[in-house]
Amino acid sequence: MEILAFGVQADEKPLIERAFEGHHAVRCLDVFLNEDTAPIAAGHEIISTSVNADLGARVLEILAAGGTRMIAQRSTGFNNIDLDVAGRLGMTVARVSYYSPYSVAEFAWTLAMAVNRRIVRASTRTRDFDFRLDGLMGRDMHGRTAGVLGTGKIGEAFTRIARGFGMRLLGWDVAENPACTELGMTYVPKEQLLAESDLVTLHVPLMPQTQHLIDAAALKAMKDDAILVNSSRGGLIDTAALVAELREGRFTGVGLDVYEAEAGLFYVDRSLEAIEDDTLARLVTFPNVLVSSHQAYYTEDAVGQIVEATVRNVLDYRAGRRSENVLVPRS
């Protein structure tokens, strides 16, 4: 049996091929799954997809008509999948419920420190042999307040780093994490966290309840000189509202590894094309904003764990087993 893997990055391909060796043949494609590319999967019982795949109703219907019965998504998030339709079509869907939380937490801190210390601006200047310090002044994190929205495994890892900086720790979640409490975190209402934090970081999943968790009102509640970091899901922030606040000169820095309309843009070279997304085009023009390409998870350690879990999901499906990774069970 051949597994068809969509949206495979060049660095990811050898890891996938090596992991499946001895189990199943795997064909890696660099194209992303959408309505136009779904017919490629015809004849493949099992496919693997990336986080930016379009697995809405129409794509799932095309896949099912072509014989696909199992989708192994290489990510924790699954907001791109219509699970109800997948279940109705008799398709099994599995994800990766866990991988290195340090990959995302460390990258979130990378974004925070990059915007705080003006690293991108400094690097651009020195390439032109401009070694002035004007406009490069940052702030110590020590003694300031870190607000962590979402204190699961990644939020906890971020909190441990924040503690190392000597920061005051505020947290918000539906349930308190005892490990974070032991680190000195105080759980407070979201409004208090936003009003008191010098650094706000998002580590919650995207679902209907968290869509635009950081909306216009939340942004206005934040300090004018706060730093905002999102390395979770783009839909957590109302980007249009964020642009409006940035135009008012607010925030020391904003670090975004995700964007709510990133599907079809991220992971693709668009450098020679006109970008039709006016919100994103405006966002990247602000000197205090750093946008990266949904790469927080992208370490050898995390990707290796994601690939290994994907192989296990496929083997479990073939053996009729069910694990905690299964979102829609085999019918």
mmCIF file of C-alpha atoms in Angstrom, residues 2-331:
data_model
loop_
_atom_site.group_PDB
_atom_site.id
_atom_site.type_symbol
_atom_site.label_atom_id
_atom_site.label_comp_id
_atom_site.label_asym_id
_atom_site.label_seq_id
_atom_site.Cartn_x
_atom_site.Cartn_y
_atom_site.Cartn_z
ATOM 1 C CA GLU A 2 1.227 3.512 -0.854
ATOM 2 C CA ILE A 3 0.561 6.417 1.495
ATOM 3 C CA LEU A 4 0.158 9.800 -0.203
ATOM 4 C CA ALA A 5 1.498 12.721 1.842
ATOM 5 C CA PHE A 6 0.430 16.262 0.891
ATOM 6 C CA GLY A 7 2.208 19.509 1.753
ATOM 7 C CA VAL A 8 5.572 17.970 2.582
ATOM 8 C CA GLN A 9 8.418 20.425 3.139
ATOM 9 C CA ALA A 10 11.888 19.640 1.755
ATOM 10 C CA ASP A 11 13.360 19.243 5.260
ATOM 11 C CA GLU A 12 10.460 17.019 6.264
ATOM 12 C CA LYS A 13 10.582 14.601 3.333
ATOM 13 C CA PRO A 14 13.563 12.435 4.409
ATOM 14 C CA LEU A 15 12.119 12.133 7.917
ATOM 15 C CA ILE A 16 8.796 10.882 6.542
ATOM 16 C CA GLU A 17 10.409 8.460 4.105
ATOM 17 C CA ARG A 18 12.705 7.064 6.794
ATOM 18 C CA ALA A 19 9.871 6.682 9.309
ATOM 19 C CA PHE A 20 7.632 4.743 6.904
ATOM 20 C CA GLU A 21 10.485 2.520 5.676
ATOM 21 C CA GLY A 22 9.690 -1.112 6.409
ATOM 22 C CA HIS A 23 5.992 -0.370 6.927
ATOM 23 C CA HIS A 24 4.446 1.188 3.830
ATOM 24 C CA ALA A 25 5.561 2.954 0.694
ATOM 25 C CA VAL A 26 5.070 6.702 0.905
ATOM 26 C CA ARG A 27 4.937 9.304 -1.845
ATOM 27 C CA CYS A 28 5.586 12.878 -0.729
ATOM 28 C CA LEU A 29 4.061 15.828 -2.555
ATOM 29 C CA ASP A 30 4.950 19.465 -2.018
ATOM 30 C CA VAL A 31 1.487 20.602 -3.125
ATOM 31 C CA PHE A 32 -1.128 21.278 -0.491
ATOM 32 C CA LEU A 33 -4.437 19.504 -0.356
ATOM 33 C CA ASN A 34 -7.366 21.543 -1.609
ATOM 34 C CA GLU A 35 -10.271 21.129 -4.017
ATOM 35 C CA ASP A 36 -7.965 21.370 -7.037
ATOM 36 C CA THR A 37 -5.391 18.837 -5.809
ATOM 37 C CA ALA A 38 -7.727 16.370 -4.088
ATOM 38 C CA PRO A 39 -8.217 14.252 -7.253
ATOM 39 C CA ILE A 40 -4.520 13.312 -7.041
ATOM 40 C CA ALA A 41 -5.421 11.112 -4.069
ATOM 41 C CA ALA A 42 -7.673 8.841 -6.149
ATOM 42 C CA GLY A 43 -6.824 5.215 -5.437
ATOM 43 C CA HIS A 44 -5.061 5.946 -2.145
ATOM 44 C CA GLU A 45 -6.806 4.535 0.904
ATOM 45 C CA ILE A 46 -4.633 6.558 3.279
ATOM 46 C CA ILE A 47 -3.383 10.113 2.898
ATOM 47 C CA SER A 48 -1.409 12.382 5.208
ATOM 48 C CA THR A 49 -2.010 16.122 5.344
ATOM 49 C CA SER A 50 -0.431 19.256 6.758
ATOM 50 C CA VAL A 51 -2.029 21.842 9.004
ATOM 51 C CA ASN A 52 -2.891 24.158 6.099
ATOM 52 C CA ALA A 53 -4.744 21.519 4.092
ATOM 53 C CA ASP A 54 -8.327 22.260 3.097
ATOM 54 C CA LEU A 55 -10.375 19.394 4.487
ATOM 55 C CA GLY A 56 -13.775 20.989 4.152
ATOM 56 C CA ALA A 57 -16.877 19.165 2.979
ATOM 57 C CA ARG A 58 -16.193 19.399 -0.767
ATOM 58 C CA VAL A 59 -12.593 18.156 -0.495
ATOM 59 C CA LEU A 60 -13.641 15.282 1.778
ATOM 60 C CA GLU A 61 -16.319 14.252 -0.717
ATOM 61 C CA ILE A 62 -13.746 14.186 -3.532
ATOM 62 C CA LEU A 63 -11.372 12.127 -1.392
ATOM 63 C CA ALA A 64 -14.075 9.662 -0.387
ATOM 64 C CA ALA A 65 -15.199 9.259 -4.001
ATOM 65 C CA GLY A 66 -11.601 8.414 -4.922
ATOM 66 C CA GLY A 67 -11.348 5.699 -2.306
ATOM 67 C CA THR A 68 -9.646 7.497 0.575
ATOM 68 C CA ARG A 69 -10.713 6.080 3.920
ATOM 69 C CA MET A 70 -8.131 7.435 6.339
ATOM 70 C CA ILE A 71 -6.625 10.901 6.879
ATOM 71 C CA ALA A 72 -3.514 11.194 9.050
ATOM 72 C CA GLN A 73 -2.955 14.876 9.767
ATOM 73 C CA ARG A 74 0.587 15.872 10.747
ATOM 74 C CA SER A 75 -0.399 18.464 13.345
ATOM 75 C CA THR A 76 -2.103 18.920 16.679
ATOM 76 C CA GLY A 77 -4.647 21.414 15.368
ATOM 77 C CA PHE A 78 -7.579 20.134 13.339
ATOM 78 C CA ASN A 79 -9.764 23.207 12.851
ATOM 79 C CA ASN A 80 -9.254 22.764 9.087
ATOM 80 C CA ILE A 81 -11.149 19.454 9.070
ATOM 81 C CA ASP A 82 -14.931 19.073 8.879
ATOM 82 C CA LEU A 83 -15.137 16.141 11.285
ATOM 83 C CA ASP A 84 -18.898 15.743 10.945
ATOM 84 C CA VAL A 85 -18.663 15.286 7.191
ATOM 85 C CA ALA A 86 -15.689 12.927 7.568
ATOM 86 C CA GLY A 87 -17.743 10.792 9.943
ATOM 87 C CA ARG A 88 -20.740 10.792 7.613
ATOM 88 C CA LEU A 89 -18.483 9.632 4.768
ATOM 89 C CA GLY A 90 -17.058 6.827 6.880
ATOM 90 C CA MET A 91 -13.545 8.262 6.957
ATOM 91 C CA THR A 92 -11.124 7.792 9.849
ATOM 92 C CA VAL A 93 -9.301 10.947 10.927
ATOM 93 C CA ALA A 94 -6.287 11.071 13.221
ATOM 94 C CA ARG A 95 -3.970 13.839 14.326
ATOM 95 C CA VAL A 96 -0.802 14.176 16.414
ATOM 96 C CA SER A 97 -1.955 14.987 19.922
ATOM 97 C CA TYR A 98 1.525 15.638 21.300
ATOM 98 C CA TYR A 99 4.972 16.757 20.182
ATOM 99 C CA SER A 100 7.778 18.763 21.762
ATOM 100 C CA PRO A 101 6.198 21.779 23.500
ATOM 101 C CA TYR A 102 9.639 23.358 23.729
ATOM 102 C CA SER A 103 9.785 23.949 19.983
ATOM 103 C CA VAL A 104 6.818 26.338 20.060
ATOM 104 C CA ALA A 105 7.560 27.868 23.464
ATOM 105 C CA GLU A 106 11.159 28.653 22.529
ATOM 106 C CA PHE A 107 10.085 30.167 19.231
ATOM 107 C CA ALA A 108 7.471 32.306 20.966
ATOM 108 C CA TRP A 109 10.268 33.677 23.125
ATOM 109 C CA THR A 110 12.387 34.191 20.016
ATOM 110 C CA LEU A 111 9.638 36.376 18.544
ATOM 111 C CA ALA A 112 9.193 38.267 21.820
ATOM 112 C CA MET A 113 12.879 39.059 22.177
ATOM 113 C CA ALA A 114 13.304 39.857 18.483
ATOM 114 C CA VAL A 115 10.638 42.563 18.569
ATOM 115 C CA ASN A 116 11.705 43.778 22.006
ATOM 116 C CA ARG A 117 15.360 44.227 21.019
ATOM 117 C CA ARG A 118 14.653 45.298 17.407
ATOM 118 C CA ILE A 119 16.737 42.448 16.011
ATOM 119 C CA VAL A 120 15.314 42.532 12.470
ATOM 120 C CA ARG A 121 15.836 46.273 12.153
ATOM 121 C CA ALA A 122 19.368 45.987 13.552
ATOM 122 C CA SER A 123 20.265 43.144 11.185
ATOM 123 C CA THR A 124 18.935 45.050 8.173
ATOM 124 C CA ARG A 125 20.974 48.107 9.139
ATOM 125 C CA THR A 126 24.249 46.295 9.689
ATOM 126 C CA ARG A 127 23.949 44.627 6.279
ATOM 127 C CA ASP A 128 24.130 48.171 4.926
ATOM 128 C CA PHE A 129 27.018 48.979 7.324
ATOM 129 C CA ASP A 130 24.753 51.272 9.336
ATOM 130 C CA PHE A 131 25.787 50.752 12.947
ATOM 131 C CA ARG A 132 23.707 53.456 14.655
ATOM 132 C CA LEU A 133 21.723 52.590 17.774
ATOM 133 C CA ASP A 134 18.906 55.057 17.117
ATOM 134 C CA GLY A 135 15.547 53.330 17.484
ATOM 135 C CA LEU A 136 17.011 50.053 18.748
ATOM 136 C CA MET A 137 16.398 50.469 22.474
ATOM 137 C CA GLY A 138 14.575 47.580 24.111
ATOM 138 C CA ARG A 139 13.593 46.730 27.677
ATOM 139 C CA ASP A 140 14.685 44.218 30.311
ATOM 140 C CA MET A 141 12.204 41.391 30.740
ATOM 141 C CA HIS A 142 13.385 40.865 34.300
ATOM 142 C CA GLY A 143 10.868 42.229 36.781
ATOM 143 C CA ARG A 144 8.143 42.724 34.183
ATOM 144 C CA THR A 145 4.893 40.760 33.846
ATOM 145 C CA ALA A 146 4.271 37.869 31.454
ATOM 146 C CA GLY A 147 0.654 36.976 30.717
ATOM 147 C CA VAL A 148 0.131 33.456 29.386
ATOM 148 C CA LEU A 149 -3.227 32.720 27.768
ATOM 149 C CA GLY A 150 -3.414 28.937 27.712
ATOM 150 C CA THR A 151 -1.257 27.027 30.190
ATOM 151 C CA GLY A 152 -1.136 23.552 28.734
ATOM 152 C CA LYS A 153 2.158 21.875 27.829
ATOM 153 C CA ILE A 154 3.351 24.719 25.570
ATOM 154 C CA GLY A 155 2.136 27.441 27.921
ATOM 155 C CA GLU A 156 3.885 25.684 30.786
ATOM 156 C CA ALA A 157 7.143 25.502 28.817
ATOM 157 C CA PHE A 158 6.842 29.234 28.034
ATOM 158 C CA THR A 159 6.194 29.937 31.717
ATOM 159 C CA ARG A 160 9.343 28.093 32.784
ATOM 160 C CA ILE A 161 11.394 30.300 30.476
ATOM 161 C CA ALA A 162 9.618 33.426 31.750
ATOM 162 C CA ARG A 163 10.463 32.417 35.296
ATOM 163 C CA GLY A 164 14.089 32.152 34.253
ATOM 164 C CA PHE A 165 13.906 35.776 33.135
ATOM 165 C CA GLY A 166 12.655 36.697 36.600
ATOM 166 C CA MET A 167 9.219 37.802 35.480
ATOM 167 C CA ARG A 168 5.943 38.082 37.357
ATOM 168 C CA LEU A 169 3.659 35.357 36.003
ATOM 169 C CA LEU A 170 -0.052 35.694 35.224
ATOM 170 C CA GLY A 171 -2.114 32.920 33.651
ATOM 171 C CA TRP A 172 -5.558 32.375 32.183
ATOM 172 C CA ASP A 173 -7.138 29.069 31.218
ATOM 173 C CA VAL A 174 -10.294 27.034 31.704
ATOM 174 C CA ALA A 175 -8.360 24.895 34.215
ATOM 175 C CA GLU A 176 -5.282 25.748 36.256
ATOM 176 C CA ASN A 177 -2.053 23.858 35.621
ATOM 177 C CA PRO A 178 -0.532 22.875 39.011
ATOM 178 C CA ALA A 179 2.955 22.958 37.483
ATOM 179 C CA CYS A 180 2.468 26.615 36.531
ATOM 180 C CA THR A 181 1.130 27.437 39.984
ATOM 181 C CA GLU A 182 4.247 25.880 41.500
ATOM 182 C CA LEU A 183 6.343 28.125 39.257
ATOM 183 C CA GLY A 184 4.677 31.135 40.871
ATOM 184 C CA MET A 185 1.920 31.831 38.362
ATOM 185 C CA THR A 186 -1.231 33.591 39.534
ATOM 186 C CA TYR A 187 -4.406 32.802 37.606
ATOM 187 C CA VAL A 188 -6.527 35.862 36.926
ATOM 188 C CA PRO A 189 -9.441 36.859 34.644
ATOM 189 C CA LYS A 190 -8.452 37.527 31.043
ATOM 190 C CA GLU A 191 -9.208 41.246 31.368
ATOM 191 C CA GLN A 192 -6.843 41.605 34.325
ATOM 192 C CA LEU A 193 -4.117 39.652 32.565
ATOM 193 C CA LEU A 194 -4.328 41.871 29.500
ATOM 194 C CA ALA A 195 -4.339 45.088 31.542
ATOM 195 C CA GLU A 196 -1.312 44.169 33.686
ATOM 196 C CA SER A 197 0.956 42.217 31.333
ATOM 197 C CA ASP A 198 3.987 43.648 29.567
ATOM 198 C CA LEU A 199 4.165 40.509 27.434
ATOM 199 C CA VAL A 200 1.053 38.605 26.304
ATOM 200 C CA THR A 201 1.464 35.224 24.629
ATOM 201 C CA LEU A 202 -1.231 32.934 23.183
ATOM 202 C CA HIS A 203 -1.150 29.157 23.621
ATOM 203 C CA VAL A 204 -4.783 28.072 23.295
ATOM 204 C CA PRO A 205 -6.385 25.952 20.556
ATOM 205 C CA LEU A 206 -8.600 27.528 17.933
ATOM 206 C CA MET A 207 -12.261 26.614 18.352
ATOM 207 C CA PRO A 208 -15.523 28.546 18.161
ATOM 208 C CA GLN A 209 -15.116 29.713 21.767
ATOM 209 C CA THR A 210 -11.625 31.094 21.143
ATOM 210 C CA GLN A 211 -12.161 32.622 17.684
ATOM 211 C CA HIS A 212 -10.921 36.237 17.999
ATOM 212 C CA LEU A 213 -10.078 35.703 21.648
ATOM 213 C CA ILE A 214 -8.005 38.845 21.183
ATOM 214 C CA ASP A 215 -10.581 41.142 19.622
ATOM 215 C CA ALA A 216 -10.787 44.940 19.485
ATOM 216 C CA ALA A 217 -11.857 45.192 23.121
ATOM 217 C CA ALA A 218 -9.070 42.894 24.292
ATOM 218 C CA LEU A 219 -6.468 44.859 22.337
ATOM 219 C CA LYS A 220 -7.667 48.128 23.851
ATOM 220 C CA ALA A 221 -7.385 46.568 27.323
ATOM 221 C CA MET A 222 -3.666 45.914 26.815
ATOM 222 C CA LYS A 223 -0.903 48.313 27.765
ATOM 223 C CA ASP A 224 0.131 50.718 25.020
ATOM 224 C CA ASP A 225 3.723 49.456 25.264
ATOM 225 C CA ALA A 226 2.927 45.744 25.595
ATOM 226 C CA ILE A 227 4.388 42.972 23.457
ATOM 227 C CA LEU A 228 1.920 40.533 21.862
ATOM 228 C CA VAL A 229 2.994 37.107 20.585
ATOM 229 C CA ASN A 230 0.896 34.503 18.795
ATOM 230 C CA SER A 231 2.478 31.153 17.927
ATOM 231 C CA SER A 232 -0.733 29.129 18.204
ATOM 232 C CA ARG A 233 -3.450 29.796 15.589
ATOM 233 C CA GLY A 234 -4.064 32.915 13.540
ATOM 234 C CA GLY A 235 -7.794 33.010 14.209
ATOM 235 C CA LEU A 236 -7.185 33.796 17.871
ATOM 236 C CA ILE A 237 -6.533 37.423 16.915
ATOM 237 C CA ASP A 238 -8.823 39.788 15.038
ATOM 238 C CA THR A 239 -6.132 40.945 12.621
ATOM 239 C CA ALA A 240 -8.089 43.900 11.250
ATOM 240 C CA ALA A 241 -8.553 45.184 14.808
ATOM 241 C CA LEU A 242 -4.847 44.647 15.469
ATOM 242 C CA VAL A 243 -3.904 46.698 12.399
ATOM 243 C CA ALA A 244 -6.194 49.492 13.613
ATOM 244 C CA GLU A 245 -4.403 49.579 16.984
ATOM 245 C CA LEU A 246 -0.977 49.502 15.363
ATOM 246 C CA ARG A 247 -1.938 52.472 13.209
ATOM 247 C CA GLU A 248 -2.551 54.359 16.460
ATOM 248 C CA GLY A 249 1.071 53.725 17.409
ATOM 249 C CA ARG A 250 0.326 51.148 20.071
ATOM 250 C CA PHE A 251 2.456 48.223 21.263
ATOM 251 C CA THR A 252 6.196 47.895 21.629
ATOM 252 C CA GLY A 253 6.134 44.879 19.374
ATOM 253 C CA VAL A 254 3.952 42.157 17.861
ATOM 254 C CA GLY A 255 5.338 38.753 16.922
ATOM 255 C CA LEU A 256 3.080 36.565 14.775
ATOM 256 C CA ASP A 257 3.989 33.087 13.609
ATOM 257 C CA VAL A 258 0.421 32.528 12.425
ATOM 258 C CA TYR A 259 -2.182 34.524 10.520
ATOM 259 C CA GLU A 260 -5.921 33.928 10.335
ATOM 260 C CA ALA A 261 -5.989 33.897 6.509
ATOM 261 C CA GLU A 262 -2.674 32.081 6.043
ATOM 262 C CA ALA A 263 -4.104 29.129 4.071
ATOM 263 C CA GLY A 264 -2.883 29.389 0.498
ATOM 264 C CA LEU A 265 -0.156 31.870 1.481
ATOM 265 C CA PHE A 266 2.082 30.295 4.096
ATOM 266 C CA TYR A 267 4.523 27.566 3.030
ATOM 267 C CA VAL A 268 4.449 28.883 -0.558
ATOM 268 C CA ASP A 269 6.782 31.299 -2.362
ATOM 269 C CA ARG A 270 4.686 34.346 -3.241
ATOM 270 C CA SER A 271 7.619 36.734 -3.624
ATOM 271 C CA LEU A 272 6.972 37.406 -7.310
ATOM 272 C CA GLU A 273 3.226 37.867 -6.942
ATOM 273 C CA ALA A 274 1.011 40.740 -5.892
ATOM 274 C CA ILE A 275 -0.481 39.955 -2.498
ATOM 275 C CA GLU A 276 -4.223 40.482 -2.623
ATOM 276 C CA ASP A 277 -4.626 40.278 1.156
ATOM 277 C CA ASP A 278 -4.608 43.970 2.093
ATOM 278 C CA THR A 279 -4.649 43.247 5.828
ATOM 279 C CA LEU A 280 -1.507 41.119 5.705
ATOM 280 C CA ALA A 281 0.171 43.556 3.306
ATOM 281 C CA ARG A 282 -0.442 46.388 5.760
ATOM 282 C CA LEU A 283 0.536 44.307 8.767
ATOM 283 C CA VAL A 284 4.042 43.535 7.543
ATOM 284 C CA THR A 285 4.782 47.224 6.901
ATOM 285 C CA PHE A 286 4.791 48.133 10.600
ATOM 286 C CA PRO A 287 8.353 48.399 11.924
ATOM 287 C CA ASN A 288 7.361 46.880 15.274
ATOM 288 C CA VAL A 289 5.728 43.788 13.745
ATOM 289 C CA LEU A 290 7.487 40.531 12.916
ATOM 290 C CA VAL A 291 5.604 37.904 10.908
ATOM 291 C CA SER A 292 7.064 34.434 10.417
ATOM 292 C CA SER A 293 5.665 31.558 8.379
ATOM 293 C CA HIS A 294 4.039 29.196 10.912
ATOM 294 C CA GLN A 295 7.386 27.660 11.759
ATOM 295 C CA ALA A 296 7.333 27.548 15.568
ATOM 296 C CA TYR A 297 6.956 23.756 15.568
ATOM 297 C CA TYR A 298 9.664 23.299 12.935
ATOM 298 C CA THR A 299 12.549 21.663 14.789
ATOM 299 C CA GLU A 300 14.152 18.293 14.131
ATOM 300 C CA ASP A 301 12.856 17.095 17.486
ATOM 301 C CA ALA A 302 9.233 18.163 17.033
ATOM 302 C CA VAL A 303 8.921 17.184 13.361
ATOM 303 C CA GLY A 304 10.518 13.822 14.136
ATOM 304 C CA GLN A 305 7.915 13.190 16.837
ATOM 305 C CA ILE A 306 5.102 14.326 14.526
ATOM 306 C CA VAL A 307 6.226 11.944 11.779
ATOM 307 C CA GLU A 308 6.632 9.023 14.186
ATOM 308 C CA ALA A 309 3.137 9.624 15.583
ATOM 309 C CA THR A 310 1.738 9.790 12.041
ATOM 310 C CA VAL A 311 3.247 6.403 11.229
ATOM 311 C CA ARG A 312 1.742 4.952 14.420
ATOM 312 C CA ASN A 313 -1.649 6.404 13.459
ATOM 313 C CA VAL A 314 -1.468 4.666 10.077
ATOM 314 C CA LEU A 315 -0.388 1.359 11.621
ATOM 315 C CA ASP A 316 -3.150 1.596 14.233
ATOM 316 C CA TYR A 317 -5.706 2.183 11.482
ATOM 317 C CA ARG A 318 -4.481 -0.821 9.522
ATOM 318 C CA ALA A 319 -4.601 -2.995 12.660
ATOM 319 C CA GLY A 320 -8.027 -1.747 13.750
ATOM 320 C CA ARG A 321 -6.619 -0.106 16.867
ATOM 321 C CA ARG A 322 -7.770 3.203 18.306
ATOM 322 C CA SER A 323 -5.571 5.671 20.158
ATOM 323 C CA GLU A 324 -5.947 9.113 21.738
ATOM 324 C CA ASN A 325 -4.958 10.593 18.360
ATOM 325 C CA VAL A 326 -8.156 9.463 16.629
ATOM 326 C CA LEU A 327 -10.660 12.241 15.999
ATOM 327 C CA VAL A 328 -13.095 10.225 13.903
ATOM 328 C CA PRO A 329 -12.944 6.455 14.523
ATOM 329 C CA ARG A 330 -12.990 3.764 11.885
ATOM 330 C CA SER A 331 -16.559 2.835 11.019
#
